Amino acid sequence: MAKAFGIITAASNRYDIEGLQEYRPVSAFSFAGRYRLVDFPISNMSNSGIDRIQVYISGNPRSLVEHLGTGRNYNINSKRGKLQLLFHDEANINRLYNTDIAAFMDSFNIIERTREDYVIITSSNMIYRQDFSELLDQHIKSEADVSLLYHRVDNAREAYRGCSCLILNRQKGVQSIDMNMCNADTRNIFMDTYVLKKSLFVDLIRKAAKTSSMYHLSRAVAMAVDELDIRGIQHKGYFAAVTDLKSYFDANLEMIDYEKAKSLFDAKWPFYTRTTDSCPTQYFDDASVKNALISNGCLIEGTVENCVLGRGVRIGKGAVVKNSVVLAYAQIGSDVKVENQVIDKWARVIHAKELVSDSGKPGYVRRDDTL
Amino acid sequence: MSQNNMLAMILAGGRGSRLLDLTNKVAKPAVSFGGKYRIIDFPLSNCANSGIDVVGVLTQYESVLLNSYVAAGRRWGLDSKDSGVFVLPPREKADEGFNVYRGTADAISQNIDFIDNYNPDYLLILSGDHIYKMDYDAMLDYHKEQKADLTVAVRPVPWKEASRFGIMFADESGRITEFQEKPKEPKSNLASMGIYIFTWKSLRKVLLADMKNPDSSHDFGNDVIPEFMAQNKKLVAYKFEGYWKDVGTIDSLWEANMDLLGRRSELKLDDPAWKIYTDDVSALPQYVGPNAVVDRAYITQGGVVLGEVHHSVLFTGAYIGEGAVVTDSVLMPGAKVEAGARVTRALVANDVTVGSGAVVGSADSDAITLVAKRVKGEE
């Protein structure tokens, strides 16, 4: 394709995710055991033939930079292609000013210098599979100025808090972009994904930056609905939005439904990530494992049910771990009972004998903590 | 070459015909092992971890897959500047035409030009057939300390098996005083592991002479080492105590995989300081279904367990259907055991399907059943 370049925004400046976000930007959150959220949009782009990709980073960049490296894990042509990491200085104490527009303005010259006619913008907290070359074709054919990808859901009352939704007319024209106030079941959740000409994008961000320092791109687009032809394109297939701890927990646990996992993962559309060369996982005699997605390098001696385990997790003898997301290298000690938790990397739950929360409000154990 | 001025050559030309149908289309070094690895990942990762920058891989039999596999040196981190994995199949040369490798020593002789490019002080010769972890740099230190011309890695083997190996007899200082290739009456139980460090200058001279010798079989064990002994060069034995396994037969390949199920496997694949590197595949983590039973298993990425697995090793993308029972078995990459099938004491080859309800292998059989072709299930 290469008619478009790709932008992956940081998400951190729009969403606040309890605990996890203190240690890494949303893009670097672990998902389905061995991936990080940013792997999904980058792989979607790479698989669609987009080989110039800008990843915007705000907040603590270490884990994300380490993970992405030169981008060669993502099957991007190493000569023609490029994975650019663009840092946005969060100098502003007031988070309201740390917008995606501010990040784009920091890298304005780099955006202007790109040679592609179109740009596809997405956000790393939106998990889905999408062929962007099809999306671009559809956008060009429709002759719209801006196309916005959305997913129609019928549980917007209890989920998708903090997401935007599209109000569409019958011709899928966008009438407005609103906040999901969780006051209706059926909503067209905006996947923070845009397709437009680069020239228009440049105009929009320049104008937005002049109008208000607090504008986000979605606001700038929403303000232009009367002048521009802005349309929604409906996405089909798996979709999850990570906007808070609960949605992060739910999206991970959804992956233990094998049919659901297959609706996201497809051998013909691989999601790439960085290998850590960990060895296979070892299950011992007393292990009892049901309904779980388990990464390599784990040692399992206890009971694991309805869980996603990251790499190198250790589950001790007699431990019972249920409905939990356990991130890499965490350790659950012997005879410890854990339920409905997100346990961050390197944490050790060994002294506390019981850690049980309600599934509607999962608990969180901080990175490196010993309980 | 910057790290220790030692270049490694891996002999990977053999077919490994005792592995039967597993090596119909791939050479033995490319055969899968331990869930996610191939046999040749072990010497290559050992090289990378030992600070060796340049590795030549001598290939011959069914080398297409092996060539493309080892050529991507970055899998093992052997891709920095002045570093690399070089695939060296037999090639036509201007002055002598095209020769296949006539023996292990000839494979090195025919690549003297390649080795000379790097001008190494030491040459490490390895075979691509064994499963073990070893620090070749520590062995080199010993070689230097002993001021040896040749250091041979040896390990004690049971006396009754000693006649199957090249046996070294060493004095107290470690100097090899006698060498017996597959002796009827072994004088010692220290067997050569086929791992040699040569001082390159010494070996080069012997190889040049060996090439021209019409009576030579051009083999390290039969010709080069006896020649070193005859010339009174200094040969020393380097004792290795860790895990080492020749996986040359279906039974030994199965057994080496089963060794990984132990509480503290001697191979220590999980040691972060000495990782074994391999091809990276993009597959989901392993999935264990709602009715699954998993006890004593070694399972890697992409595996799917819906049925039961007992005391078994599952390679990348292996699949066990609902109600199927896999016991004491090895499922190679992509092997599929469909619903209700039973697999016992078997090794199911790459991408082979055992149909639903089918029964293969038996708990009472001595030998391991190799399943290399699709087994039809119930219609």
PDB file of C-alpha atoms in Angstrom, chain B residues 77-185:
ATOM      1  CA  GLY B  77      22.478 -12.645  18.597  1.00  0.00           C
ATOM      2  CA  LEU B  78      25.268 -13.498  16.163  1.00  0.00           C
ATOM      3  CA  ASP B  79      24.640 -10.499  13.959  1.00  0.00           C
ATOM      4  CA  SER B  80      26.754  -7.666  15.225  1.00  0.00           C
ATOM      5  CA  LYS B  81      29.452  -6.198  13.019  1.00  0.00           C
ATOM      6  CA  ASP B  82      32.257  -8.688  12.340  1.00  0.00           C
ATOM      7  CA  SER B  83      30.002 -11.437  13.594  1.00  0.00           C
ATOM      8  CA  GLY B  84      27.872 -13.949  11.805  1.00  0.00           C
ATOM      9  CA  VAL B  85      26.692 -17.459  11.141  1.00  0.00           C
ATOM     10  CA  PHE B  86      27.958 -18.691   7.788  1.00  0.00           C
ATOM     11  CA  VAL B  87      26.388 -21.636   6.018  1.00  0.00           C
ATOM     12  CA  LEU B  88      29.086 -23.663   4.289  1.00  0.00           C
ATOM     13  CA  PRO B  89      27.783 -26.380   2.002  1.00  0.00           C
ATOM     14  CA  PRO B  90      30.286 -28.040  -0.360  1.00  0.00           C
ATOM     15  CA  ARG B  91      31.153 -25.668  -3.218  1.00  0.00           C
ATOM     16  CA  GLU B  92      32.973 -25.769  -6.516  1.00  0.00           C
ATOM     17  CA  LYS B  93      36.506 -24.383  -6.399  1.00  0.00           C
ATOM     18  CA  ALA B  94      38.608 -23.058  -9.274  1.00  0.00           C
ATOM     19  CA  ASP B  95      41.506 -25.448  -8.984  1.00  0.00           C
ATOM     20  CA  GLU B  96      39.877 -28.720  -8.035  1.00  0.00           C
ATOM     21  CA  GLY B  97      36.271 -28.796  -9.127  1.00  0.00           C
ATOM     22  CA  PHE B  98      33.383 -29.819  -6.932  1.00  0.00           C
ATOM     23  CA  ASN B  99      33.788 -32.201  -4.029  1.00  0.00           C
ATOM     24  CA  VAL B 100      31.274 -33.246  -1.449  1.00  0.00           C
ATOM     25  CA  TYR B 101      32.649 -33.414   2.079  1.00  0.00           C
ATOM     26  CA  ARG B 102      34.436 -36.773   2.282  1.00  0.00           C
ATOM     27  CA  GLY B 103      34.655 -36.769   6.055  1.00  0.00           C
ATOM     28  CA  THR B 104      34.517 -34.531   9.103  1.00  0.00           C
ATOM     29  CA  ALA B 105      38.106 -33.367   8.670  1.00  0.00           C
ATOM     30  CA  ASP B 106      37.660 -32.850   4.949  1.00  0.00           C
ATOM     31  CA  ALA B 107      34.729 -30.517   5.639  1.00  0.00           C
ATOM     32  CA  ILE B 108      37.145 -28.281   7.551  1.00  0.00           C
ATOM     33  CA  SER B 109      39.978 -28.705   5.010  1.00  0.00           C
ATOM     34  CA  GLN B 110      37.728 -27.546   2.196  1.00  0.00           C
ATOM     35  CA  ASN B 111      36.993 -24.364   4.145  1.00  0.00           C
ATOM     36  CA  ILE B 112      40.529 -23.400   5.100  1.00  0.00           C
ATOM     37  CA  ASP B 113      40.134 -20.307   2.914  1.00  0.00           C
ATOM     38  CA  PHE B 114      37.062 -19.258   4.918  1.00  0.00           C
ATOM     39  CA  ILE B 115      38.831 -19.768   8.226  1.00  0.00           C
ATOM     40  CA  ASP B 116      41.969 -17.951   7.042  1.00  0.00           C
ATOM     41  CA  ASN B 117      39.841 -14.868   6.308  1.00  0.00           C
ATOM     42  CA  TYR B 118      39.411 -14.456  10.040  1.00  0.00           C
ATOM     43  CA  ASN B 119      42.912 -15.497  10.994  1.00  0.00           C
ATOM     44  CA  PRO B 120      41.845 -17.069  14.297  1.00  0.00           C
ATOM     45  CA  ASP B 121      44.275 -18.380  16.911  1.00  0.00           C
ATOM     46  CA  TYR B 122      41.931 -21.194  17.859  1.00  0.00           C
ATOM     47  CA  LEU B 123      39.391 -23.326  16.069  1.00  0.00           C
ATOM     48  CA  LEU B 124      36.483 -24.915  17.889  1.00  0.00           C
ATOM     49  CA  ILE B 125      34.959 -27.979  16.218  1.00  0.00           C
ATOM     50  CA  LEU B 126      31.444 -28.953  17.267  1.00  0.00           C
ATOM     51  CA  SER B 127      28.831 -31.367  16.126  1.00  0.00           C
ATOM     52  CA  GLY B 128      25.275 -30.304  15.463  1.00  0.00           C
ATOM     53  CA  ASP B 129      23.771 -33.416  17.028  1.00  0.00           C
ATOM     54  CA  HIS B 130      23.952 -33.020  20.773  1.00  0.00           C
ATOM     55  CA  ILE B 131      21.887 -31.489  23.532  1.00  0.00           C
ATOM     56  CA  TYR B 132      23.982 -29.790  26.221  1.00  0.00           C
ATOM     57  CA  LYS B 133      25.004 -26.433  27.637  1.00  0.00           C
ATOM     58  CA  MET B 134      28.687 -25.679  27.731  1.00  0.00           C
ATOM     59  CA  ASP B 135      30.914 -22.649  28.137  1.00  0.00           C
ATOM     60  CA  TYR B 136      33.469 -23.019  25.331  1.00  0.00           C
ATOM     61  CA  ASP B 137      35.317 -19.964  26.606  1.00  0.00           C
ATOM     62  CA  ALA B 138      36.098 -21.783  29.857  1.00  0.00           C
ATOM     63  CA  MET B 139      37.353 -24.712  27.782  1.00  0.00           C
ATOM     64  CA  LEU B 140      39.542 -22.313  25.815  1.00  0.00           C
ATOM     65  CA  ASP B 141      41.025 -20.982  29.054  1.00  0.00           C
ATOM     66  CA  TYR B 142      41.975 -24.551  29.927  1.00  0.00           C
ATOM     67  CA  HIS B 143      43.440 -25.096  26.455  1.00  0.00           C
ATOM     68  CA  LYS B 144      45.625 -21.992  26.867  1.00  0.00           C
ATOM     69  CA  GLU B 145      46.605 -22.837  30.423  1.00  0.00           C
ATOM     70  CA  GLN B 146      47.747 -26.286  29.290  1.00  0.00           C
ATOM     71  CA  LYS B 147      49.482 -24.819  26.224  1.00  0.00           C
ATOM     72  CA  ALA B 148      47.817 -27.605  24.275  1.00  0.00           C
ATOM     73  CA  ASP B 149      47.617 -28.182  20.542  1.00  0.00           C
ATOM     74  CA  LEU B 150      44.314 -29.949  20.946  1.00  0.00           C
ATOM     75  CA  THR B 151      41.827 -30.043  23.799  1.00  0.00           C
ATOM     76  CA  VAL B 152      39.150 -32.719  23.647  1.00  0.00           C
ATOM     77  CA  ALA B 153      36.024 -32.414  25.767  1.00  0.00           C
ATOM     78  CA  VAL B 154      35.337 -35.730  27.471  1.00  0.00           C
ATOM     79  CA  ARG B 155      32.706 -37.108  29.760  1.00  0.00           C
ATOM     80  CA  PRO B 156      32.584 -40.298  31.768  1.00  0.00           C
ATOM     81  CA  VAL B 157      30.280 -42.928  30.273  1.00  0.00           C
ATOM     82  CA  PRO B 158      29.206 -46.269  31.797  1.00  0.00           C
ATOM     83  CA  TRP B 159      32.002 -48.805  31.272  1.00  0.00           C
ATOM     84  CA  LYS B 160      29.773 -51.216  29.399  1.00  0.00           C
ATOM     85  CA  GLU B 161      28.978 -48.536  26.797  1.00  0.00           C
ATOM     86  CA  ALA B 162      32.543 -47.292  26.435  1.00  0.00           C
ATOM     87  CA  SER B 163      33.213 -49.380  23.345  1.00  0.00           C
ATOM     88  CA  ARG B 164      30.708 -47.283  21.376  1.00  0.00           C
ATOM     89  CA  PHE B 165      32.782 -44.126  21.762  1.00  0.00           C
ATOM     90  CA  GLY B 166      36.149 -42.614  21.066  1.00  0.00           C
ATOM     91  CA  ILE B 167      37.906 -43.261  24.392  1.00  0.00           C
ATOM     92  CA  MET B 168      40.630 -41.018  25.806  1.00  0.00           C
ATOM     93  CA  PHE B 169      43.173 -42.172  28.321  1.00  0.00           C
ATOM     94  CA  ALA B 170      44.655 -39.222  30.183  1.00  0.00           C
ATOM     95  CA  ASP B 171      47.366 -38.978  32.824  1.00  0.00           C
ATOM     96  CA  GLU B 172      47.029 -37.000  36.048  1.00  0.00           C
ATOM     97  CA  SER B 173      47.975 -33.726  34.411  1.00  0.00           C
ATOM     98  CA  GLY B 174      45.140 -34.175  31.930  1.00  0.00           C
ATOM     99  CA  ARG B 175      47.426 -35.020  29.052  1.00  0.00           C
ATOM    100  CA  ILE B 176      45.988 -37.622  26.693  1.00  0.00           C
ATOM    101  CA  THR B 177      48.427 -40.495  26.367  1.00  0.00           C
ATOM    102  CA  GLU B 178      46.270 -42.855  24.448  1.00  0.00           C
ATOM    103  CA  PHE B 179      43.290 -42.622  22.164  1.00  0.00           C
ATOM    104  CA  GLN B 180      41.108 -45.572  21.155  1.00  0.00           C
ATOM    105  CA  GLU B 181      38.345 -45.213  18.546  1.00  0.00           C
ATOM    106  CA  LYS B 182      35.475 -47.543  19.537  1.00  0.00           C
ATOM    107  CA  PRO B 183      37.754 -50.005  21.374  1.00  0.00           C
ATOM    108  CA  LYS B 184      36.766 -53.599  22.200  1.00  0.00           C
ATOM    109  CA  GLU B 185      38.637 -53.351  25.492  1.00  0.00           C
TER     110      GLU B 185
END
